[in-house]
PDB file of C-alpha atoms in Angstrom:
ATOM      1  CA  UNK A 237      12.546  56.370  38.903  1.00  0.00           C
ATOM      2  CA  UNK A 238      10.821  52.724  39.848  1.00  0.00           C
ATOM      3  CA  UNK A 239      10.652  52.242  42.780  1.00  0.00           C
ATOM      4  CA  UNK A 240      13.672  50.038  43.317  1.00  0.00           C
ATOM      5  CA  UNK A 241      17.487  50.822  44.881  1.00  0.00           C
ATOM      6  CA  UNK A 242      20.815  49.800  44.789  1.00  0.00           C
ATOM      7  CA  UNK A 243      22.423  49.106  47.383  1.00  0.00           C
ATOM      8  CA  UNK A 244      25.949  48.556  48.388  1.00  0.00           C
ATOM      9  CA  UNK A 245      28.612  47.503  51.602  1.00  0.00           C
ATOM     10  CA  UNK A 246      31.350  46.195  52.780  1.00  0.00           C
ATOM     11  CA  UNK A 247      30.738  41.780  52.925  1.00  0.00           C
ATOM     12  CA  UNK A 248      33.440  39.226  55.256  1.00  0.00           C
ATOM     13  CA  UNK A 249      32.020  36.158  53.175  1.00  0.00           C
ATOM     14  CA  UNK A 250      35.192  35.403  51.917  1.00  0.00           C
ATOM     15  CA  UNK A 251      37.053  35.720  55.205  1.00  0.00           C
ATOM     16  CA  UNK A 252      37.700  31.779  55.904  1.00  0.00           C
ATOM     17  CA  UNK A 253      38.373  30.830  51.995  1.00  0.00           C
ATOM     18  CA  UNK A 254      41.670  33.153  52.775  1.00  0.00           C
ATOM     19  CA  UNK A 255      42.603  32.018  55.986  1.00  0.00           C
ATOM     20  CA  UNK A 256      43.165  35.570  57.307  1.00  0.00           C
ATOM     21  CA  UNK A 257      40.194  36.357  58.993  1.00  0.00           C
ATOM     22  CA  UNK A 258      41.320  39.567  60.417  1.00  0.00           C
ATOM     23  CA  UNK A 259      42.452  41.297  57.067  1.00  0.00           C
ATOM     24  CA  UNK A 260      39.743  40.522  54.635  1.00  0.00           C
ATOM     25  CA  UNK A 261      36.884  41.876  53.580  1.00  0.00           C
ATOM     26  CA  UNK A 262      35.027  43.133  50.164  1.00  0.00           C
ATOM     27  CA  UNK A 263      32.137  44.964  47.951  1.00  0.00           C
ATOM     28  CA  UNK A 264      29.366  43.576  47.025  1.00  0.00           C
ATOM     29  CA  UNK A 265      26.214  44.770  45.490  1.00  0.00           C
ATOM     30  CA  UNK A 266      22.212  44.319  45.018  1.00  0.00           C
ATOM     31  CA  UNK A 267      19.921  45.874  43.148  1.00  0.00           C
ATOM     32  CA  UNK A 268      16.036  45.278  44.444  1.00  0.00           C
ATOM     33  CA  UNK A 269      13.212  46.174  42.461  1.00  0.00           C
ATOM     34  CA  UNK A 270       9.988  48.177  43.768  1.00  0.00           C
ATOM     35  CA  UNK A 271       8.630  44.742  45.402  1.00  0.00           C
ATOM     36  CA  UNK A 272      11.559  44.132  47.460  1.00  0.00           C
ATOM     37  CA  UNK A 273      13.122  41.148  44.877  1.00  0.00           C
ATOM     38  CA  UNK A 274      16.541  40.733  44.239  1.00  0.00           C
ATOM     39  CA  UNK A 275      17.872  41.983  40.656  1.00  0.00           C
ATOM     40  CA  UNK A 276      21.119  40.714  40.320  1.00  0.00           C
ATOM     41  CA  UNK A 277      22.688  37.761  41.363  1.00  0.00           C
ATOM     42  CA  UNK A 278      21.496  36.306  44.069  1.00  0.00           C
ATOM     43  CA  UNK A 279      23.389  37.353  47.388  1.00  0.00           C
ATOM     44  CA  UNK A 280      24.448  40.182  45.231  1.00  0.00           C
ATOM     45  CA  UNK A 281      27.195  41.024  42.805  1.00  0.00           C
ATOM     46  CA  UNK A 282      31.260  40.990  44.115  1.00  0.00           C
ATOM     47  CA  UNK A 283      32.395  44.692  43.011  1.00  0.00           C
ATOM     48  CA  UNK A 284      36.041  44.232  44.768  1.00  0.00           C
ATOM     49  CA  UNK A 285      37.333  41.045  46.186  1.00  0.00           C
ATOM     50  CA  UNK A 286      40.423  42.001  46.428  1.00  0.00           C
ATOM     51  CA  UNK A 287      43.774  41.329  48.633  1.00  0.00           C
ATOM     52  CA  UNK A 288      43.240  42.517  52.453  1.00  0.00           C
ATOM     53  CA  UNK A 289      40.534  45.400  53.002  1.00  0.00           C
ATOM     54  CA  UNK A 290      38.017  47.068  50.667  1.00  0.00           C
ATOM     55  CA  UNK A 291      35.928  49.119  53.054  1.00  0.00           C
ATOM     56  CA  UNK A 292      33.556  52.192  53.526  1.00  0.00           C
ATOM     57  CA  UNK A 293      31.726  52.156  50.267  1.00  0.00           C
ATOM     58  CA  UNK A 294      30.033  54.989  48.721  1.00  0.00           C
ATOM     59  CA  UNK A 295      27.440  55.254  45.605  1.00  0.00           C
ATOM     60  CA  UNK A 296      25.102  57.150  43.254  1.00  0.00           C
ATOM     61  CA  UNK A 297      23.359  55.985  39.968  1.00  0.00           C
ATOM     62  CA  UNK A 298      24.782  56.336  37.007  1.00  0.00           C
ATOM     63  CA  UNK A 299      21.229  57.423  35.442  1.00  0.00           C
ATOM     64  CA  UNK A 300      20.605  54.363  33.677  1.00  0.00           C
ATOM     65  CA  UNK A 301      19.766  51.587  36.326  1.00  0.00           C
ATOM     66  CA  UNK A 302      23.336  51.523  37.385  1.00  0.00           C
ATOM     67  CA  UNK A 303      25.416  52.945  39.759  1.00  0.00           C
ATOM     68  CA  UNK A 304      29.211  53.725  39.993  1.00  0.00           C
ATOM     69  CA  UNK A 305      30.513  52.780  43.649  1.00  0.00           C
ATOM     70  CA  UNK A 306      33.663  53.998  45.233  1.00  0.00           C
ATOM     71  CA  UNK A 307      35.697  52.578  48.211  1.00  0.00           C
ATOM     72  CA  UNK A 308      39.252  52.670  50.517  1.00  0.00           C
ATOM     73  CA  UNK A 309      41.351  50.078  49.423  1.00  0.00           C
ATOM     74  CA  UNK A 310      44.331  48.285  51.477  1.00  0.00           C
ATOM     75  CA  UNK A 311      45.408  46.193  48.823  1.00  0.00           C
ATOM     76  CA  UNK A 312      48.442  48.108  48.302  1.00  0.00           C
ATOM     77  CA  UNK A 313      49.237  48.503  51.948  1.00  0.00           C
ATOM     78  CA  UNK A 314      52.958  49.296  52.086  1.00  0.00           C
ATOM     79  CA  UNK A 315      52.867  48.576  55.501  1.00  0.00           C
ATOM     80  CA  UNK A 316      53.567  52.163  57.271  1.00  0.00           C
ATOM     81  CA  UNK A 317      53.672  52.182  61.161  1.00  0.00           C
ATOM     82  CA  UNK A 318      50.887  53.668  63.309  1.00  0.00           C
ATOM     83  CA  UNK A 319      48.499  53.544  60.500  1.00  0.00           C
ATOM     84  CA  UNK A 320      46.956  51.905  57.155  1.00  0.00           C
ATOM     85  CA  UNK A 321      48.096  52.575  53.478  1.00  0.00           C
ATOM     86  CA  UNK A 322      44.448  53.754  51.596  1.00  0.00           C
ATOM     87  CA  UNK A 323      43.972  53.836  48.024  1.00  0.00           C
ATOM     88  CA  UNK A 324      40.586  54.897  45.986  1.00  0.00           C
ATOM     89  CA  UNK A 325      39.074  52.640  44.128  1.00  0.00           C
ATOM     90  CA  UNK A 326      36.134  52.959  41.969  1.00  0.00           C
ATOM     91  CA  UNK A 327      33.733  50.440  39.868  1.00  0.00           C
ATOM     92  CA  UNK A 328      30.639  50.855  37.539  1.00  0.00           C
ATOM     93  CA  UNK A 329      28.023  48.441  37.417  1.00  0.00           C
ATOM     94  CA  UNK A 330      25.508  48.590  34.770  1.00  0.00           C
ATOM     95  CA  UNK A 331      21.771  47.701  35.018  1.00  0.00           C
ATOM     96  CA  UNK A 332      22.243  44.070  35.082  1.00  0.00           C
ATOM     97  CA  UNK A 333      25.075  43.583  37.273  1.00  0.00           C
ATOM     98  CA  UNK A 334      27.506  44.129  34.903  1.00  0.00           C
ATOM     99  CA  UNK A 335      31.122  45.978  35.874  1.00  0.00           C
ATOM    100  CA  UNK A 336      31.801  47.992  33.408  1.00  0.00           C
ATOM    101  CA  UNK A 337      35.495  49.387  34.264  1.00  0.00           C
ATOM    102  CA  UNK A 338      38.401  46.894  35.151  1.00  0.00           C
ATOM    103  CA  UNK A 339      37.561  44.016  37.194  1.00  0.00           C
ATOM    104  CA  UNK A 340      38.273  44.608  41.583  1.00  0.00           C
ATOM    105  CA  UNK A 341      38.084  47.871  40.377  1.00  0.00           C
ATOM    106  CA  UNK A 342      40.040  51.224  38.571  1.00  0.00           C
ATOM    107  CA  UNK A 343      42.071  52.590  40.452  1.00  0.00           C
ATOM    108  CA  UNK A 344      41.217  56.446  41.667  1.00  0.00           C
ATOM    109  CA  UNK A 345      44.356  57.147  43.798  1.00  0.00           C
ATOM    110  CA  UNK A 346      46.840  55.261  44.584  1.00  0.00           C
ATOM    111  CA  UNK A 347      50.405  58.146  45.558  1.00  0.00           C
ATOM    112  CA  UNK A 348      52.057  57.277  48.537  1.00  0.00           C
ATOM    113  CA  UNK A 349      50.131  57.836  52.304  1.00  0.00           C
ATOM    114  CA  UNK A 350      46.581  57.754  53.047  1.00  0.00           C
ATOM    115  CA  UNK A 351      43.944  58.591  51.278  1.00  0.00           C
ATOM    116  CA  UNK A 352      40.239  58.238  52.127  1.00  0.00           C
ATOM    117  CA  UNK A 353      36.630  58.969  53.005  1.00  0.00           C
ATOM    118  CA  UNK A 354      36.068  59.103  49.171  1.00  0.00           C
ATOM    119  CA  UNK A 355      32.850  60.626  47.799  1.00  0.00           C
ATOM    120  CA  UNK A 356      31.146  61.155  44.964  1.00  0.00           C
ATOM    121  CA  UNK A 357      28.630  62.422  42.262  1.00  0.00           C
ATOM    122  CA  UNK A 358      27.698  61.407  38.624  1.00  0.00           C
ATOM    123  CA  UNK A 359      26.756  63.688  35.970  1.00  0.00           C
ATOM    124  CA  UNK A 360      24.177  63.952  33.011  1.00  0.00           C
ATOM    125  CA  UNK A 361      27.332  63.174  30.742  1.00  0.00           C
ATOM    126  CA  UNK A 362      27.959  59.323  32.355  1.00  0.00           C
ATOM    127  CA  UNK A 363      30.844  60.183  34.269  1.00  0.00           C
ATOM    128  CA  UNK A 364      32.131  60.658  37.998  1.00  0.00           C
ATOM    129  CA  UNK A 365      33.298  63.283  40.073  1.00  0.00           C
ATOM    130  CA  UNK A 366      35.333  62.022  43.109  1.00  0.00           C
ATOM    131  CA  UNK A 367      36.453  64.208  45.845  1.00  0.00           C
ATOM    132  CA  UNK A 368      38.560  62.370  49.071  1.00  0.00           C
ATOM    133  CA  UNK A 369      40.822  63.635  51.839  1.00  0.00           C
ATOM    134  CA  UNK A 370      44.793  62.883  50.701  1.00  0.00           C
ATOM    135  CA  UNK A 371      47.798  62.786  52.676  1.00  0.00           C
ATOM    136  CA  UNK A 372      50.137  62.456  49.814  1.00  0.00           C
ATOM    137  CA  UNK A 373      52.037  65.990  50.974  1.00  0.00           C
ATOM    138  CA  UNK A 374      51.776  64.636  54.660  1.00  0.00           C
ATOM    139  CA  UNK A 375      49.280  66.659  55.610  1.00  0.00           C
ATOM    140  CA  UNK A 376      45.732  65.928  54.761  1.00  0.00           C
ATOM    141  CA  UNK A 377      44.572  67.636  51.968  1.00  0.00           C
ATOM    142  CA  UNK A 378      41.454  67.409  49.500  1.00  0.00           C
ATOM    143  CA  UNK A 379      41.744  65.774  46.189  1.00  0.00           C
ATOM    144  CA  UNK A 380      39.315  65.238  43.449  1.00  0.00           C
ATOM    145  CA  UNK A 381      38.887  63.063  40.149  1.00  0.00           C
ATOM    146  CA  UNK A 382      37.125  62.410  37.351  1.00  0.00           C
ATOM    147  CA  UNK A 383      36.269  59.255  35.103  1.00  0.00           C
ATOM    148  CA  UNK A 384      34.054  58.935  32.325  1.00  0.00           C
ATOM    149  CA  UNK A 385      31.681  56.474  31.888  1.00  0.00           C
ATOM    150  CA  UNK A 386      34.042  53.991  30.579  1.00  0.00           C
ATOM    151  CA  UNK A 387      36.432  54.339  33.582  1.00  0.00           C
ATOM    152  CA  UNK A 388      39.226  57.024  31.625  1.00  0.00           C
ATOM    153  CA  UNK A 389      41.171  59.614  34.284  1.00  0.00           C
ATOM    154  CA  UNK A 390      39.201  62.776  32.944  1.00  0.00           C
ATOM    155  CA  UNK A 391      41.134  65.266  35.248  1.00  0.00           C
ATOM    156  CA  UNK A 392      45.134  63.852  35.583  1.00  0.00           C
ATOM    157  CA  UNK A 393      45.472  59.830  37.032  1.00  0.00           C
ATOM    158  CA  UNK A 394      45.792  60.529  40.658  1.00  0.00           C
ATOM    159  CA  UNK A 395      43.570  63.584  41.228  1.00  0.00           C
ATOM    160  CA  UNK A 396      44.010  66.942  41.298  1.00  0.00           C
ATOM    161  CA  UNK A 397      44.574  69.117  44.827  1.00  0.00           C
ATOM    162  CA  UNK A 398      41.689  71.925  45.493  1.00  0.00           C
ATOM    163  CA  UNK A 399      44.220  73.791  47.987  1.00  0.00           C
ATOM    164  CA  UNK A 400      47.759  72.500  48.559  1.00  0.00           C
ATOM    165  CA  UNK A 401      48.725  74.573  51.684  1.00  0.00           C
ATOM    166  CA  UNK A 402      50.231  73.108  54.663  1.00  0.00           C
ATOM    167  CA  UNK A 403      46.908  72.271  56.767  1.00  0.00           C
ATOM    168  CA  UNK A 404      44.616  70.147  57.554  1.00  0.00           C
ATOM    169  CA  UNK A 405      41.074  69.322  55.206  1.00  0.00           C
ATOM    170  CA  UNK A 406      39.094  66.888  55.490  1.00  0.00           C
ATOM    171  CA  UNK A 407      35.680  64.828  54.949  1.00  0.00           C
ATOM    172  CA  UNK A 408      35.144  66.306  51.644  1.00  0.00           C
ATOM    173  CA  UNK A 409      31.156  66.660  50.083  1.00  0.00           C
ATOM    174  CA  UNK A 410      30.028  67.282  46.383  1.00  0.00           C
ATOM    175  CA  UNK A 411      27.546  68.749  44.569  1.00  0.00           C
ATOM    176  CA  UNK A 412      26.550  69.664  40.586  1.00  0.00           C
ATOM    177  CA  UNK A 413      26.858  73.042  39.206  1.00  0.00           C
ATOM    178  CA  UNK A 414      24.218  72.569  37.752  1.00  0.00           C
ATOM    179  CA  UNK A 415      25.654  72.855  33.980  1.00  0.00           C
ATOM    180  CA  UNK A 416      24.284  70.051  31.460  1.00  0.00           C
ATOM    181  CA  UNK A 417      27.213  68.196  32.193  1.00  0.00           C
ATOM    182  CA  UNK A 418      27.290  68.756  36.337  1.00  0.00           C
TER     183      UNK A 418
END
């Protein structure tokens, strides 16, 4: 509603101050104004610097200058063959670069398998809705969440299936109802 955006992605800045430079890499933020000028702090605000991967960010304002941000985690890779470990993580950051939930993050998901390609949508009422593809039952399934604007599991703390049959589902998308509070 000014002209300005927030934008945010997945940063290797801190890849040599760990010395693994194949298994790290982070969230960062910026919010720029209508001119182009940086908001927060300069080179932008660390959302997750977490242990090992946070990757494939995803975001939408929280109405007030803000934005809540969600991401796959490895951090708790349990080290599975063939493939990563993902958890959901999510973060709010208020108008002035603030978090607002738990620092690196609260967490979203974190059951046993995969889960990932997180989305999401915020609502007229300051929370989230998160919706991500969960292989939990080993099969990939669709899972969504809710937090309120403070960061509080609104809808059970590691989701709730939409359809828990013995298929495949996957890349989830979201929309409001369009009720006050969707």
């Amino acid at each position: 509603g000014v002209g300005g955006a927030i934008i945010a992605g997945t940063d290797y800045r801190n890849v040599n101050s760990r010395g693994r430079p194949d298994a790290a890499s982070d969230i960062y933020c910026q919010r720029i104004n209508s001119a182009g000028e940086q908001m927060w702090t300069k080179n932008g605000v660390s959302v997750c610097a977490g242990i090992n991967y946070q990757d494939y960010p995803e975001l939408s304002s929280d109405g007030d200058r803000g934005a809540v941000i969600v991401w796959e985690d490895y951090r708790n890779d349990r080290g599975q063959e063939a493939y990563f470990d993902t958890d959901i993580y999510a973060a709010r950051i208020d108008a002035h670069g603030e978090l607002q939930w738990a620092e690196n993050g609260t967490t979203i998901c974190t059951v046993t398998n995969s889960q990932c390609g997180p989305r999401l949508i915020t609502d007229k009422s300051g929370s989230a809705v998160f919706a991500w593809s969960d292989e939990r039952s080993g099969y990939s399934n669709i899972y969504c969440g809710r937090r309120s604007g403070y960061g509080e599991a609104l809808w059970g703390r590691d989701g709730t299936a939409l359809a828990g049959i013995n298929s495949e589902q996957k890349r989830p998308a979201l929309a409001g109802d369009g009720t006050p509070d969707g």
